[in-house]
GROMACS .gro file of C-alpha atoms in nm:
model
  203
    1MET     CA    1  -0.268   2.300  -5.568
    2LYS     CA    2  -0.158   1.922  -5.581
    3LYS     CA    3  -0.142   1.954  -5.101
    4THR     CA    4  -0.435   2.068  -5.093
    5ILE     CA    5  -0.644   1.795  -5.290
    6ILE     CA    6  -0.413   1.602  -5.063
    7ALA     CA    7  -0.616   1.766  -4.691
    8VAL     CA    8  -0.940   1.756  -4.904
    9LEU     CA    9  -0.868   1.407  -4.946
   10PHE     CA   10  -0.766   1.320  -4.582
   11ILE     CA   11  -1.077   1.477  -4.459
   12PHE     CA   12  -1.337   1.404  -4.695
   13THR     CA   13  -1.151   0.961  -4.590
   14CYS     CA   14  -1.259   1.006  -4.231
   15GLY     CA   15  -1.630   1.042  -4.279
   16CYS     CA   16  -1.666   1.353  -4.252
   17SER     CA   17  -1.888   1.705  -4.384
   18ILE     CA   18  -1.642   1.973  -4.386
   19TYR     CA   19  -1.629   2.362  -4.350
   20ARG     CA   20  -1.353   2.734  -4.535
   21SER     CA   21  -1.124   2.761  -4.322
   22PRO     CA   22  -1.241   3.115  -4.077
   23VAL     CA   23  -0.895   3.239  -4.185
   24PRO     CA   24  -0.874   3.344  -4.533
   25SER     CA   25  -0.623   2.991  -4.676
   26GLY     CA   26  -0.900   2.904  -4.884
   27ASP     CA   27  -0.803   2.598  -4.745
   28TYR     CA   28  -1.087   2.383  -4.533
   29TYR     CA   29  -1.103   2.182  -4.224
   30TYR     CA   30  -1.374   1.915  -4.001
   31LEU     CA   31  -1.511   2.108  -3.759
   32HIS     CA   32  -1.768   1.838  -3.574
   33PRO     CA   33  -2.151   1.960  -3.664
   34ASP     CA   34  -2.221   1.959  -3.363
   35ALA     CA   35  -1.961   2.049  -3.135
   36ASP     CA   36  -1.933   2.341  -2.841
   37MET     CA   37  -1.588   2.360  -2.773
   38SER     CA   38  -1.701   2.532  -2.466
   39GLU     CA   39  -1.870   2.224  -2.315
   40VAL     CA   40  -1.529   2.021  -2.399
   41GLY     CA   41  -1.358   2.090  -2.023
   42LYS     CA   42  -1.002   1.988  -2.011
   43VAL     CA   43  -0.782   1.911  -2.346
   44VAL     CA   44  -0.422   1.740  -2.350
   45LEU     CA   45  -0.225   1.844  -2.663
   46ILE     CA   46  -0.045   1.515  -2.713
   47GLU     CA   47   0.350   1.662  -2.884
   48LEU     CA   48   0.297   1.628  -3.203
   49LYS     CA   49   0.491   1.347  -3.332
   50ASN     CA   50   0.819   1.386  -3.602
   51LYS     CA   51   0.770   1.276  -3.929
   52SER     CA   52   1.062   1.504  -4.039
   53SER     CA   53   1.517   1.612  -4.062
   54TYR     CA   54   1.426   1.818  -3.799
   55PRO     CA   55   1.405   1.666  -3.331
   56GLN     CA   56   1.337   2.043  -3.229
   57ILE     CA   57   1.092   2.084  -3.403
   58SER     CA   58   0.728   1.890  -3.287
   59MET     CA   59   0.799   2.046  -2.930
   60ASP     CA   60   0.819   2.390  -3.132
   61VAL     CA   61   0.488   2.373  -3.303
   62THR     CA   62   0.369   2.219  -3.032
   63ASN     CA   63   0.412   2.476  -2.758
   64SER     CA   64   0.355   2.793  -3.018
   65LEU     CA   65   0.021   2.513  -3.050
   66PHE     CA   66  -0.054   2.524  -2.750
   67GLU     CA   67   0.029   2.875  -2.671
   68GLU     CA   68  -0.275   3.075  -2.964
   69ILE     CA   69  -0.548   2.780  -2.870
   70GLN     CA   70  -0.467   2.845  -2.536
   71LYS     CA   71  -0.564   3.282  -2.688
   72LYS     CA   72  -0.878   3.106  -2.749
   73GLN     CA   73  -0.987   3.013  -2.371
   74TYR     CA   74  -1.287   2.778  -2.552
   75PHE     CA   75  -1.110   2.492  -2.376
   76SER     CA   76  -0.831   2.464  -2.136
   77VAL     CA   77  -0.482   2.354  -2.244
   78ARG     CA   78  -0.265   2.209  -2.121
   79VAL     CA   79   0.101   2.012  -2.289
   80VAL     CA   80   0.155   1.617  -2.280
   81PRO     CA   81   0.573   1.565  -2.343
   82GLU     CA   82   0.609   1.312  -2.618
   83ASP     CA   83   0.799   1.078  -2.332
   84ASP     CA   84   0.542   1.159  -2.050
   85PRO     CA   85   0.569   0.808  -1.816
   86ALA     CA   86   0.136   0.869  -1.758
   87LEU     CA   87   0.144   0.861  -2.176
   88ARG     CA   88   0.374   0.581  -2.252
   89SER     CA   89   0.251   0.388  -2.005
   90LEU     CA   90  -0.117   0.396  -2.218
   91ALA     CA   91   0.189   0.226  -2.477
   92MET     CA   92  -0.151   0.368  -2.756
   93ASP     CA   93  -0.083   0.455  -3.140
   94PHE     CA   94  -0.383   0.741  -3.141
   95ASP     CA   95  -0.277   0.704  -3.584
   96ALA     CA   96  -0.467   0.358  -3.538
   97VAL     CA   97  -0.716   0.303  -3.188
   98ASN     CA   98  -1.080   0.413  -3.244
   99ASP     CA   99  -1.200   0.195  -2.990
  100PRO     CA  100  -1.340   0.398  -2.786
  101ASP     CA  101  -1.279   0.235  -2.425
  102LYS     CA  102  -0.907   0.305  -2.515
  103TYR     CA  103  -0.951   0.651  -2.507
  104LEU     CA  104  -1.228   0.645  -2.152
  105ALA     CA  105  -0.808   0.530  -2.036
  106VAL     CA  106  -0.680   0.773  -2.154
  107ALA     CA  107  -0.938   1.064  -2.027
  108LYS     CA  108  -0.836   0.827  -1.653
  109THR     CA  109  -0.471   0.786  -1.707
  110LEU     CA  110  -0.447   1.164  -1.847
  111GLN     CA  111  -0.722   1.375  -1.706
  112CYS     CA  112  -0.867   1.527  -1.966
  113ASP     CA  113  -1.214   1.527  -2.216
  114ALA     CA  114  -1.010   1.516  -2.527
  115VAL     CA  115  -0.665   1.480  -2.707
  116ILE     CA  116  -0.564   1.734  -2.981
  117VAL     CA  117  -0.278   1.422  -3.183
  118GLY     CA  118  -0.059   1.443  -3.489
  119GLN     CA  119   0.211   1.487  -3.647
  120VAL     CA  120   0.472   1.742  -3.816
  121ILE     CA  121   0.402   1.589  -4.196
  122GLU     CA  122   0.737   1.730  -4.313
  123TYR     CA  123   0.950   2.018  -4.224
  124THR     CA  124   1.199   2.224  -4.402
  125PRO     CA  125   1.377   2.613  -4.327
  126PHE     CA  126   1.522   2.578  -4.604
  127PRO     CA  127   1.531   2.695  -4.956
  128HIS     CA  128   1.261   2.844  -4.792
  129LEU     CA  129   1.052   2.771  -4.532
  130SER     CA  130   0.731   2.537  -4.506
  131LEU     CA  131   0.565   2.247  -4.230
  132GLY     CA  132   0.303   2.145  -4.303
  133LEU     CA  133   0.059   1.921  -3.985
  134ARG     CA  134  -0.212   1.661  -4.002
  135MET     CA  135  -0.389   1.685  -3.645
  136ARG     CA  136  -0.676   1.539  -3.510
  137MET     CA  137  -0.896   1.642  -3.182
  138ILE     CA  138  -1.090   1.379  -3.027
  139ARG     CA  139  -1.352   1.296  -2.740
  140CYS     CA  140  -1.222   1.057  -2.516
  141ILE     CA  141  -1.606   1.026  -2.361
  142ASP     CA  142  -1.704   0.817  -2.684
  143GLY     CA  143  -1.417   0.807  -2.942
  144GLU     CA  144  -1.563   1.062  -3.134
  145LEU     CA  145  -1.316   1.290  -3.394
  146LEU     CA  146  -1.471   1.670  -3.285
  147TRP     CA  147  -1.181   1.826  -3.557
  148ALA     CA  148  -0.951   1.783  -3.743
  149TYR     CA  149  -0.688   1.968  -4.001
  150GLU     CA  150  -0.458   1.897  -4.296
  151GLN     CA  151  -0.239   2.165  -4.478
  152VAL     CA  152   0.110   2.288  -4.581
  153TRP     CA  153   0.231   2.608  -4.571
  154ASP     CA  154   0.526   2.729  -4.802
  155THR     CA  155   0.647   3.014  -4.788
  156ALA     CA  156   0.706   3.011  -5.204
  157ASP     CA  157   0.354   3.018  -5.247
  158LYS     CA  158   0.224   3.243  -5.342
  159LYS     CA  159  -0.152   3.240  -5.093
  160THR     CA  160   0.100   3.136  -4.811
  161VAL     CA  161   0.288   3.443  -4.844
  162TYR     CA  162  -0.085   3.650  -4.858
  163ARG     CA  163  -0.172   3.470  -4.539
  164ILE     CA  164   0.117   3.559  -4.386
  165LYS     CA  165   0.070   3.929  -4.530
  166LYS     CA  166  -0.307   3.917  -4.340
  167TYR     CA  167  -0.210   3.785  -4.029
  168GLN     CA  168   0.076   4.066  -3.913
  169GLU     CA  169  -0.186   4.308  -4.055
  170THR     CA  170  -0.340   4.188  -3.740
  171GLN     CA  171  -0.027   4.170  -3.613
  172SER     CA  172   0.191   4.459  -3.581
  173CYS     CA  173   0.162   4.878  -3.505
  174LYS     CA  174   0.066   5.009  -3.803
  175GLY     CA  175   0.399   5.105  -4.018
  176SER     CA  176   0.568   4.816  -3.896
  177GLU     CA  177   0.384   4.529  -4.165
  178LYS     CA  178   0.623   4.442  -4.395
  179VAL     CA  179   0.881   4.428  -4.205
  180GLU     CA  180   0.756   4.131  -4.061
  181GLU     CA  181   0.607   4.005  -4.327
  182GLN     CA  182   0.974   3.981  -4.407
  183LEU     CA  183   1.131   3.837  -4.120
  184ILE     CA  184   0.845   3.544  -4.093
  185THR     CA  185   0.892   3.461  -4.402
  186VAL     CA  186   1.251   3.351  -4.324
  187SER     CA  187   1.304   3.303  -3.907
  188SER     CA  188   1.114   2.956  -3.809
  189ILE     CA  189   1.029   3.081  -3.528
  190LYS     CA  190   0.814   3.421  -3.687
  191PHE     CA  191   0.624   3.089  -3.996
  192VAL     CA  192   0.555   2.844  -3.661
  193LYS     CA  193   0.368   3.097  -3.447
  194PHE     CA  194   0.163   3.206  -3.794
  195VAL     CA  195   0.100   2.878  -3.892
  196ALA     CA  196  -0.055   2.825  -3.547
  197TYR     CA  197  -0.226   3.083  -3.580
  198GLU     CA  198  -0.375   2.972  -3.892
  199VAL     CA  199  -0.444   2.666  -3.661
  200ALA     CA  200  -0.589   2.752  -3.351
  201SER     CA  201  -0.830   2.958  -3.599
  202THR     CA  202  -1.024   2.657  -3.695
  203PHE     CA  203  -1.173   2.609  -3.395
   0.00000   0.00000   0.00000
């Protein structure tokens, strides 16, 4: 409950309206009321920053997000690694910068119409899998926030387990759902893919 409240407070601090997630999570996310994702064009997904103790998790999550977002086919998307020379040349802290002129430089340097940025705010592989993300999508022409989402997924939480069950019903052949559900709760690769699916479902 505490984690959900934190997520909602994060969105309210943006001064934005919130929408109920289309996935059975009971959580909320922000989507700009005038945003039409099919008109965004080219989007760059910048490798998520990593606030956890596991260096590889940020790129694992980024790659899974790329695959799931790409499936939606709302806009073209490509990944830019944290060490990309063009990105480094911008020397930009996306968490702090709201200057539209800075985002025009981002558009020119990275050749995109919008950027998706964020952080892995927590990750634990044991004693049970958990993953927390904080993400934003910003339009480069004016620095407008188009989308935002913050959530923590924890396999020790009954709501997360229920969502895994509903997710697996859409992914597996009939009769194999239960086995796959159990695998998601113990396999970091499968768990990250499930999280990416939920995030992409909010666009």
